[in-house]
Amino acid sequence: MTKKRIKDHVKNDVTKIVEERLLDALLGESKIDPLKDSQRETYRQLLRNGELEDRLVEIDLPIRNNQANNTTNVPFDTNNPGYIAGEVFKLVKSNNVRRNDKRKLSINEARPILEETEVEKLLEDFDVMKEAINSVEENGIVFIDEIDKLVNSADYRGADASSEGVQRDLLPLIEGTVIATKHGNVNTDFILFIASGAFHSVKPSDLLAELQGRLPIRVNLKGLTENDLYRILTEPVTNLIKQQLELLKVENVHLSFTDCAIKEIAKVAYETNVTVENIGARRLHTVIEKIVEEISFNAPDKAGEEYIIDAQYVQNKVKALLQNADLRRFIL
């Protein structure tokens, strides 16, 4: 993430450098001020307009000797240990020396390679690991999901690991400590910790008092409404409806949902959450699978056919699901 942020920061500089290198490859290095070279400026405009993408150019690409591919053997001489050390030093030094490799490529192929090369050069001026650790310490957010699973009800007696012990282990982490990682030490003093849980069988007050004190802000979230479920089905780029369409396209079956059908799916999911058990947006998976179950099963034999899912189709498919939901309210 830090590398990407730095790359975005130097993107404009890299674009200018690559443009100059491509112009040098096309016209040779300019001996005068590039801004006063009319031919160079003409080619610059053509380059920016994409009219020279197929033109072949010869570029120098840095290569690094790979020690894994180096078959050089260091001779062993017990009478002269200093000689061995000298040979090892030469071998390591040769592996760190950059060499250039001339390659002839089209401008379209050369540009991304040159951009990557120039970015790596600019990244050498940054201590990426240090930048990343500073970013984590100053802007890091840690989300701890299902923290209610660390809480046992008062009447619970089981062989599970001590939930209180796990909570105590979390205390220094949330309070602020130094954690040793392979990239360096990370201080958690200013990292934001967010914990969440359903708390169906237990309450937040069942957590250790010390842990509650480290998480002082408590927010109760409301259940998803029918409109929320509809937005989940329509607003995300890769929503559940689109996933079903793309899955059936693999079998050359064309499926489409009307807007009324999507609203009906959201309505059924909401009603089932209210009458049976509120499992949130997961209910949408159940409802949609019930609707497309028969179509998906017969898809290999229905290549080329088209199906339109409307509100009436949805009601017919989920009728049994709603009836079971109504009955479950009366089961003791």
mmCIF file of C-alpha atoms in Angstrom:
data_model
loop_
_atom_site.group_PDB
_atom_site.id
_atom_site.type_symbol
_atom_site.label_atom_id
_atom_site.label_comp_id
_atom_site.label_asym_id
_atom_site.label_seq_id
_atom_site.Cartn_x
_atom_site.Cartn_y
_atom_site.Cartn_z
ATOM 1 C CA MET A 1 0.000 0.000 0.000
ATOM 2 C CA THR A 2 2.830 2.386 0.840
ATOM 3 C CA LYS A 3 4.606 1.507 -2.406
ATOM 4 C CA LYS A 4 1.425 2.243 -4.347
ATOM 5 C CA ARG A 5 1.015 5.581 -2.572
ATOM 6 C CA ILE A 6 4.607 6.555 -3.383
ATOM 7 C CA LYS A 7 4.176 5.428 -7.002
ATOM 8 C CA ASP A 8 1.065 7.580 -7.318
ATOM 9 C CA HIS A 9 2.993 10.481 -5.818
ATOM 10 C CA VAL A 10 5.816 10.240 -8.388
ATOM 11 C CA LYS A 11 3.588 9.286 -11.338
ATOM 12 C CA ASN A 12 3.784 12.686 -13.045
ATOM 13 C CA ASP A 13 7.577 12.818 -12.702
ATOM 14 C CA VAL A 14 7.892 9.300 -14.111
ATOM 15 C CA THR A 15 5.678 10.172 -17.094
ATOM 16 C CA LYS A 16 7.912 13.138 -17.981
ATOM 17 C CA ILE A 17 11.113 11.108 -17.620
ATOM 18 C CA VAL A 18 9.761 8.250 -19.768
ATOM 19 C CA GLU A 19 8.636 10.706 -22.426
ATOM 20 C CA GLU A 20 12.147 12.188 -22.620
ATOM 21 C CA ARG A 21 13.706 8.711 -22.839
ATOM 22 C CA LEU A 22 11.400 7.734 -25.679
ATOM 23 C CA LEU A 23 12.211 10.966 -27.536
ATOM 24 C CA ASP A 24 15.920 10.274 -27.013
ATOM 25 C CA ALA A 25 15.401 6.793 -28.478
ATOM 26 C CA LEU A 26 13.576 8.241 -31.488
ATOM 27 C CA LEU A 27 15.761 11.272 -32.209
ATOM 28 C CA GLY A 28 18.901 10.829 -30.153
ATOM 29 C CA GLU A 29 19.823 12.931 -27.150
ATOM 30 C CA SER A 30 19.223 16.612 -27.779
ATOM 31 C CA LYS A 31 22.363 18.765 -27.559
ATOM 32 C CA ILE A 32 20.377 21.974 -27.137
ATOM 33 C CA ASP A 33 17.477 23.061 -24.990
ATOM 34 C CA PRO A 34 14.672 20.559 -25.719
ATOM 35 C CA LEU A 35 12.082 23.311 -25.521
ATOM 36 C CA LYS A 36 13.722 25.094 -28.498
ATOM 37 C CA ASP A 37 14.070 21.989 -30.631
ATOM 38 C CA SER A 38 11.112 22.185 -33.018
ATOM 39 C CA GLN A 39 11.564 18.643 -34.353
ATOM 40 C CA ARG A 40 11.644 17.245 -30.834
ATOM 41 C CA GLU A 41 8.490 19.165 -29.925
ATOM 42 C CA THR A 42 6.736 17.857 -33.048
ATOM 43 C CA TYR A 43 7.570 14.283 -32.091
ATOM 44 C CA ARG A 44 6.546 14.994 -28.519
ATOM 45 C CA GLN A 45 3.070 15.988 -29.709
ATOM 46 C CA LEU A 46 2.829 12.913 -31.927
ATOM 47 C CA LEU A 47 3.890 10.771 -28.989
ATOM 48 C CA ARG A 48 1.255 12.269 -26.718
ATOM 49 C CA ASN A 49 -1.407 11.785 -29.394
ATOM 50 C CA GLY A 50 -0.545 8.080 -29.619
ATOM 51 C CA GLU A 51 0.480 8.236 -33.289
ATOM 52 C CA LEU A 52 3.879 6.583 -32.732
ATOM 53 C CA GLU A 53 2.791 3.573 -30.663
ATOM 54 C CA ASP A 54 3.941 1.040 -33.301
ATOM 55 C CA ARG A 55 7.332 2.699 -33.966
ATOM 56 C CA LEU A 56 10.289 0.494 -32.977
ATOM 57 C CA VAL A 57 12.909 1.976 -30.649
ATOM 58 C CA GLU A 58 16.044 0.605 -29.029
ATOM 59 C CA ILE A 59 16.151 1.131 -25.283
ATOM 60 C CA ASP A 60 18.630 0.321 -22.514
ATOM 61 C CA LEU A 61 17.123 -1.745 -19.720
ATOM 62 C CA PRO A 62 19.070 -2.364 -16.507
ATOM 63 C CA ILE A 63 19.567 -5.999 -15.584
ATOM 64 C CA ARG A 64 20.961 -7.410 -12.383
ATOM 65 C CA ASN A 65 22.969 -10.590 -12.165
ATOM 66 C CA ASN A 66 21.069 -13.149 -10.144
ATOM 67 C CA GLN A 67 23.229 -14.911 -7.639
ATOM 68 C CA ALA A 68 20.981 -17.972 -7.905
ATOM 69 C CA ASN A 69 21.885 -18.306 -11.583
ATOM 70 C CA ASN A 70 25.566 -17.565 -11.094
ATOM 71 C CA THR A 71 27.573 -20.756 -11.433
ATOM 72 C CA THR A 72 30.904 -19.224 -10.370
ATOM 73 C CA ASN A 73 32.660 -21.445 -7.839
ATOM 74 C CA VAL A 74 34.870 -19.987 -5.155
ATOM 75 C CA PRO A 75 37.984 -22.147 -4.812
ATOM 76 C CA PHE A 76 38.745 -23.451 -1.346
ATOM 77 C CA ASP A 77 42.310 -22.966 -0.183
ATOM 78 C CA THR A 78 43.002 -23.689 3.487
ATOM 79 C CA ASN A 79 46.451 -22.119 3.186
ATOM 80 C CA ASN A 80 45.102 -18.754 2.059
ATOM 81 C CA PRO A 81 41.779 -17.881 3.785
ATOM 82 C CA GLY A 82 42.151 -14.238 2.773
ATOM 83 C CA TYR A 83 41.928 -15.265 -0.893
ATOM 84 C CA ILE A 84 38.566 -16.927 -0.238
ATOM 85 C CA ALA A 85 37.191 -13.791 1.422
ATOM 86 C CA GLY A 86 38.363 -11.678 -1.519
ATOM 87 C CA GLU A 87 36.652 -13.954 -4.056
ATOM 88 C CA VAL A 88 33.392 -13.922 -2.074
ATOM 89 C CA PHE A 89 33.511 -10.118 -1.914
ATOM 90 C CA LYS A 90 34.047 -9.893 -5.692
ATOM 91 C CA LEU A 91 31.160 -12.293 -6.304
ATOM 92 C CA VAL A 92 28.739 -10.326 -4.112
ATOM 93 C CA LYS A 93 29.878 -7.044 -5.641
ATOM 94 C CA SER A 94 29.364 -8.325 -9.202
ATOM 95 C CA ASN A 95 25.809 -9.393 -8.330
ATOM 96 C CA ASN A 96 24.967 -5.875 -7.163
ATOM 97 C CA VAL A 97 26.308 -4.105 -10.258
ATOM 98 C CA ARG A 98 23.666 -2.969 -12.684
ATOM 99 C CA ARG A 99 24.244 -3.713 -16.332
ATOM 100 C CA ASN A 100 22.297 -2.498 -19.322
ATOM 101 C CA ASP A 101 20.639 -4.705 -21.887
ATOM 102 C CA LYS A 102 19.704 -3.195 -25.261
ATOM 103 C CA ARG A 103 16.309 -4.284 -26.573
ATOM 104 C CA LYS A 104 14.294 -3.242 -29.605
ATOM 105 C CA LEU A 105 10.607 -2.780 -28.773
ATOM 106 C CA SER A 106 7.632 -0.836 -30.002
ATOM 107 C CA ILE A 107 6.847 2.322 -28.058
ATOM 108 C CA ASN A 108 3.631 0.743 -26.841
ATOM 109 C CA GLU A 109 5.626 -2.153 -25.320
ATOM 110 C CA ALA A 110 8.554 -0.040 -24.126
ATOM 111 C CA ARG A 111 6.541 2.558 -22.211
ATOM 112 C CA PRO A 112 5.320 0.348 -19.297
ATOM 113 C CA ILE A 113 8.773 -1.236 -18.979
ATOM 114 C CA LEU A 114 10.451 2.163 -18.819
ATOM 115 C CA GLU A 115 7.856 3.419 -16.336
ATOM 116 C CA GLU A 116 8.510 0.473 -14.036
ATOM 117 C CA THR A 117 12.266 0.999 -14.345
ATOM 118 C CA GLU A 118 12.052 4.701 -13.511
ATOM 119 C CA VAL A 119 9.694 4.065 -10.599
ATOM 120 C CA GLU A 120 12.171 1.571 -9.120
ATOM 121 C CA LYS A 121 14.928 4.180 -9.448
ATOM 122 C CA LEU A 122 12.846 6.782 -7.638
ATOM 123 C CA LEU A 123 11.822 4.296 -4.948
ATOM 124 C CA GLU A 124 15.501 3.845 -4.074
ATOM 125 C CA ASP A 125 15.364 7.341 -2.567
ATOM 126 C CA PHE A 126 12.561 6.285 -0.224
ATOM 127 C CA ASP A 127 12.819 4.025 2.798
ATOM 128 C CA VAL A 128 9.621 2.144 1.980
ATOM 129 C CA MET A 129 9.652 0.005 5.117
ATOM 130 C CA LYS A 130 10.066 3.030 7.359
ATOM 131 C CA GLU A 131 7.328 4.901 5.488
ATOM 132 C CA ALA A 132 4.996 1.901 5.810
ATOM 133 C CA ILE A 133 5.597 1.520 9.560
ATOM 134 C CA ASN A 134 5.023 5.252 10.121
ATOM 135 C CA SER A 135 1.816 5.068 8.099
ATOM 136 C CA VAL A 136 0.546 2.115 10.152
ATOM 137 C CA GLU A 137 1.418 3.785 13.459
ATOM 138 C CA GLU A 138 -0.195 7.111 12.551
ATOM 139 C CA ASN A 139 -3.150 6.055 10.345
ATOM 140 C CA GLY A 140 -3.669 2.355 11.077
ATOM 141 C CA ILE A 141 -7.133 0.919 11.779
ATOM 142 C CA VAL A 142 -7.595 -2.587 13.204
ATOM 143 C CA PHE A 143 -11.071 -4.128 13.015
ATOM 144 C CA ILE A 144 -11.806 -6.974 15.440
ATOM 145 C CA ASP A 145 -14.957 -8.777 14.304
ATOM 146 C CA GLU A 146 -17.165 -11.069 16.396
ATOM 147 C CA ILE A 147 -15.606 -10.050 19.674
ATOM 148 C CA ASP A 148 -18.739 -11.402 21.381
ATOM 149 C CA LYS A 149 -17.348 -14.899 20.743
ATOM 150 C CA LEU A 150 -14.747 -14.147 23.421
ATOM 151 C CA VAL A 151 -17.469 -13.762 26.031
ATOM 152 C CA ASN A 152 -19.031 -16.751 27.810
ATOM 153 C CA SER A 153 -22.401 -16.504 29.476
ATOM 154 C CA ALA A 154 -22.474 -16.914 33.242
ATOM 155 C CA ASP A 155 -23.993 -20.400 33.102
ATOM 156 C CA TYR A 156 -21.608 -21.712 30.437
ATOM 157 C CA ARG A 157 -19.403 -24.609 31.455
ATOM 158 C CA GLY A 158 -17.208 -26.011 28.684
ATOM 159 C CA ALA A 159 -13.741 -27.159 27.720
ATOM 160 C CA ASP A 160 -12.981 -24.148 25.501
ATOM 161 C CA ALA A 161 -9.909 -22.011 26.035
ATOM 162 C CA SER A 162 -10.356 -19.337 28.635
ATOM 163 C CA SER A 163 -12.157 -16.459 26.952
ATOM 164 C CA GLU A 164 -11.063 -14.176 29.770
ATOM 165 C CA GLY A 165 -7.436 -15.047 29.009
ATOM 166 C CA VAL A 166 -7.861 -14.027 25.360
ATOM 167 C CA GLN A 167 -9.432 -10.747 26.416
ATOM 168 C CA ARG A 168 -6.499 -10.075 28.744
ATOM 169 C CA ASP A 169 -4.093 -10.771 25.895
ATOM 170 C CA LEU A 170 -5.885 -8.123 23.828
ATOM 171 C CA LEU A 171 -5.558 -5.498 26.553
ATOM 172 C CA PRO A 172 -1.902 -4.455 26.002
ATOM 173 C CA LEU A 173 -2.408 -4.518 22.238
ATOM 174 C CA ILE A 174 -5.332 -2.067 22.398
ATOM 175 C CA GLU A 175 -3.833 -0.027 25.236
ATOM 176 C CA GLY A 176 -0.589 0.506 23.337
ATOM 177 C CA THR A 177 2.504 -1.607 23.007
ATOM 178 C CA VAL A 178 5.410 -2.307 20.650
ATOM 179 C CA ILE A 179 5.016 -5.321 18.382
ATOM 180 C CA ALA A 180 8.024 -6.902 16.693
ATOM 181 C CA THR A 181 7.404 -7.768 13.033
ATOM 182 C CA LYS A 182 9.733 -8.960 10.286
ATOM 183 C CA HIS A 183 9.684 -5.414 8.888
ATOM 184 C CA GLY A 184 10.470 -3.707 12.193
ATOM 185 C CA ASN A 185 8.841 -2.674 15.466
ATOM 186 C CA VAL A 186 5.318 -1.222 15.307
ATOM 187 C CA ASN A 187 3.931 0.962 18.099
ATOM 188 C CA THR A 188 0.148 0.599 18.577
ATOM 189 C CA ASP A 189 -0.345 3.724 20.734
ATOM 190 C CA PHE A 190 -2.157 5.672 18.007
ATOM 191 C CA ILE A 191 -3.753 2.828 16.045
ATOM 192 C CA LEU A 192 -7.560 2.924 16.033
ATOM 193 C CA PHE A 193 -9.159 -0.329 17.213
ATOM 194 C CA ILE A 194 -12.780 -1.055 16.279
ATOM 195 C CA ALA A 195 -14.550 -4.141 17.652
ATOM 196 C CA SER A 196 -17.931 -5.508 16.657
ATOM 197 C CA GLY A 197 -20.219 -8.398 17.510
ATOM 198 C CA ALA A 198 -23.850 -9.507 17.356
ATOM 199 C CA PHE A 199 -24.102 -10.053 21.143
ATOM 200 C CA HIS A 200 -27.187 -12.271 20.841
ATOM 201 C CA SER A 201 -26.554 -14.465 23.880
ATOM 202 C CA VAL A 202 -24.273 -12.119 25.823
ATOM 203 C CA LYS A 203 -24.016 -8.390 26.467
ATOM 204 C CA PRO A 204 -21.126 -5.953 25.907
ATOM 205 C CA SER A 205 -21.089 -5.453 29.671
ATOM 206 C CA ASP A 206 -19.995 -9.109 30.002
ATOM 207 C CA LEU A 207 -16.600 -8.169 28.609
ATOM 208 C CA LEU A 208 -13.757 -7.539 31.042
ATOM 209 C CA ALA A 209 -14.131 -4.138 32.662
ATOM 210 C CA GLU A 210 -10.592 -3.218 31.580
ATOM 211 C CA LEU A 211 -11.385 -4.075 27.961
ATOM 212 C CA GLN A 212 -14.592 -2.060 28.082
ATOM 213 C CA GLY A 213 -12.535 0.875 29.309
ATOM 214 C CA ARG A 214 -10.184 0.573 26.294
ATOM 215 C CA LEU A 215 -13.205 0.627 23.953
ATOM 216 C CA PRO A 216 -15.123 3.599 25.389
ATOM 217 C CA ILE A 217 -17.418 4.488 22.463
ATOM 218 C CA ARG A 218 -20.334 2.106 22.019
ATOM 219 C CA VAL A 219 -22.697 2.253 19.023
ATOM 220 C CA ASN A 220 -25.827 0.150 18.521
ATOM 221 C CA LEU A 221 -26.571 -0.572 14.875
ATOM 222 C CA LYS A 222 -30.084 -1.039 13.545
ATOM 223 C CA GLY A 223 -31.096 -4.003 11.414
ATOM 224 C CA LEU A 224 -31.121 -3.657 7.634
ATOM 225 C CA THR A 225 -34.343 -2.255 6.222
ATOM 226 C CA GLU A 226 -36.041 -3.288 2.995
ATOM 227 C CA ASN A 227 -34.544 -0.265 1.251
ATOM 228 C CA ASP A 228 -31.057 -1.138 2.544
ATOM 229 C CA LEU A 229 -31.357 -4.646 1.085
ATOM 230 C CA TYR A 230 -32.488 -3.200 -2.240
ATOM 231 C CA ARG A 231 -29.447 -0.918 -2.331
ATOM 232 C CA ILE A 232 -27.172 -3.872 -1.556
ATOM 233 C CA LEU A 233 -28.632 -5.654 -4.599
ATOM 234 C CA THR A 234 -28.190 -2.705 -6.959
ATOM 235 C CA GLU A 235 -25.422 -0.294 -5.926
ATOM 236 C CA PRO A 236 -22.259 -2.445 -5.587
ATOM 237 C CA VAL A 237 -20.405 -3.016 -8.853
ATOM 238 C CA THR A 238 -20.292 -6.792 -8.322
ATOM 239 C CA ASN A 239 -23.659 -7.214 -6.619
ATOM 240 C CA LEU A 240 -25.418 -10.558 -6.178
ATOM 241 C CA ILE A 241 -27.731 -9.983 -9.141
ATOM 242 C CA LYS A 242 -24.829 -9.331 -11.505
ATOM 243 C CA GLN A 243 -22.985 -12.380 -10.166
ATOM 244 C CA GLN A 244 -25.939 -14.601 -11.061
ATOM 245 C CA LEU A 245 -26.136 -13.109 -14.550
ATOM 246 C CA GLU A 246 -22.443 -13.715 -15.183
ATOM 247 C CA LEU A 247 -22.539 -17.259 -13.785
ATOM 248 C CA LEU A 248 -25.328 -18.266 -16.152
ATOM 249 C CA LYS A 249 -23.601 -16.565 -19.079
ATOM 250 C CA VAL A 250 -20.950 -19.246 -18.773
ATOM 251 C CA GLU A 251 -23.646 -21.745 -19.843
ATOM 252 C CA ASN A 252 -24.840 -19.315 -22.562
ATOM 253 C CA VAL A 253 -28.086 -18.715 -20.659
ATOM 254 C CA HIS A 254 -29.294 -15.102 -20.642
ATOM 255 C CA LEU A 255 -30.947 -14.083 -17.383
ATOM 256 C CA SER A 256 -32.395 -10.698 -16.432
ATOM 257 C CA PHE A 257 -34.177 -9.302 -13.387
ATOM 258 C CA THR A 258 -36.800 -6.557 -13.559
ATOM 259 C CA ASP A 259 -36.613 -3.752 -11.023
ATOM 260 C CA CYS A 260 -39.861 -4.987 -9.457
ATOM 261 C CA ALA A 261 -38.312 -8.437 -9.026
ATOM 262 C CA ILE A 262 -35.289 -6.970 -7.213
ATOM 263 C CA LYS A 263 -37.592 -4.996 -4.907
ATOM 264 C CA GLU A 264 -39.590 -8.172 -4.227
ATOM 265 C CA ILE A 265 -36.381 -10.052 -3.352
ATOM 266 C CA ALA A 266 -35.449 -7.294 -0.882
ATOM 267 C CA LYS A 267 -38.960 -7.418 0.604
ATOM 268 C CA VAL A 268 -38.901 -11.216 1.030
ATOM 269 C CA ALA A 269 -35.433 -11.117 2.607
ATOM 270 C CA TYR A 270 -36.517 -8.405 5.048
ATOM 271 C CA GLU A 271 -39.710 -10.238 6.053
ATOM 272 C CA THR A 272 -37.808 -13.495 6.570
ATOM 273 C CA ASN A 273 -35.251 -11.720 8.752
ATOM 274 C CA VAL A 274 -38.059 -10.283 10.877
ATOM 275 C CA THR A 275 -40.082 -13.494 11.259
ATOM 276 C CA VAL A 276 -37.353 -16.145 11.479
ATOM 277 C CA GLU A 277 -33.908 -14.854 12.413
ATOM 278 C CA ASN A 278 -32.150 -11.658 11.496
ATOM 279 C CA ILE A 279 -28.987 -12.716 9.667
ATOM 280 C CA GLY A 280 -28.679 -9.452 7.773
ATOM 281 C CA ALA A 281 -27.654 -9.362 4.116
ATOM 282 C CA ARG A 282 -26.772 -13.073 4.181
ATOM 283 C CA ARG A 283 -30.498 -13.682 3.737
ATOM 284 C CA LEU A 284 -30.233 -12.358 0.172
ATOM 285 C CA HIS A 285 -28.057 -15.344 -0.790
ATOM 286 C CA THR A 286 -30.744 -17.742 0.416
ATOM 287 C CA VAL A 287 -33.566 -15.984 -1.427
ATOM 288 C CA ILE A 288 -31.695 -15.590 -4.720
ATOM 289 C CA GLU A 289 -30.494 -19.201 -4.688
ATOM 290 C CA LYS A 290 -34.096 -20.312 -4.159
ATOM 291 C CA ILE A 291 -35.220 -18.225 -7.149
ATOM 292 C CA VAL A 292 -32.561 -19.358 -9.652
ATOM 293 C CA GLU A 293 -32.193 -22.907 -8.325
ATOM 294 C CA GLU A 294 -34.183 -24.576 -11.138
ATOM 295 C CA ILE A 295 -32.670 -22.369 -13.858
ATOM 296 C CA SER A 296 -29.137 -23.073 -12.670
ATOM 297 C CA PHE A 297 -29.773 -26.822 -12.513
ATOM 298 C CA ASN A 298 -31.108 -26.970 -16.086
ATOM 299 C CA ALA A 299 -28.686 -24.378 -17.507
ATOM 300 C CA PRO A 300 -26.397 -26.892 -19.328
ATOM 301 C CA ASP A 301 -29.398 -28.116 -21.356
ATOM 302 C CA LYS A 302 -30.861 -24.632 -21.969
ATOM 303 C CA ALA A 303 -28.013 -22.937 -23.830
ATOM 304 C CA GLY A 304 -29.154 -19.933 -25.841
ATOM 305 C CA GLU A 305 -32.404 -19.452 -23.942
ATOM 306 C CA GLU A 306 -33.438 -16.250 -22.182
ATOM 307 C CA TYR A 307 -35.197 -15.917 -18.818
ATOM 308 C CA ILE A 308 -36.792 -12.800 -17.378
ATOM 309 C CA ILE A 309 -37.362 -12.798 -13.609
ATOM 310 C CA ASP A 310 -40.299 -10.608 -12.544
ATOM 311 C CA ALA A 311 -42.072 -10.030 -9.231
ATOM 312 C CA GLN A 312 -44.628 -12.780 -9.854
ATOM 313 C CA TYR A 313 -41.876 -15.322 -10.555
ATOM 314 C CA VAL A 314 -40.150 -14.352 -7.296
ATOM 315 C CA GLN A 315 -43.363 -14.760 -5.300
ATOM 316 C CA ASN A 316 -44.024 -18.205 -6.775
ATOM 317 C CA LYS A 317 -40.525 -19.441 -5.929
ATOM 318 C CA VAL A 318 -40.335 -18.106 -2.365
ATOM 319 C CA LYS A 319 -43.928 -18.864 -1.351
ATOM 320 C CA ALA A 320 -42.876 -22.028 0.493
ATOM 321 C CA LEU A 321 -40.055 -20.142 2.209
ATOM 322 C CA LEU A 322 -42.480 -17.563 3.605
ATOM 323 C CA GLN A 323 -44.980 -20.236 4.704
ATOM 324 C CA ASN A 324 -42.264 -22.043 6.656
ATOM 325 C CA ALA A 325 -41.289 -18.731 8.214
ATOM 326 C CA ASP A 326 -44.881 -18.157 9.385
ATOM 327 C CA LEU A 327 -45.063 -21.635 10.924
ATOM 328 C CA ARG A 328 -41.780 -21.289 12.790
ATOM 329 C CA ARG A 329 -43.233 -18.478 14.893
ATOM 330 C CA PHE A 330 -45.600 -20.977 16.534
ATOM 331 C CA ILE A 331 -43.063 -23.748 17.195
ATOM 332 C CA LEU A 332 -42.024 -23.871 20.850
#
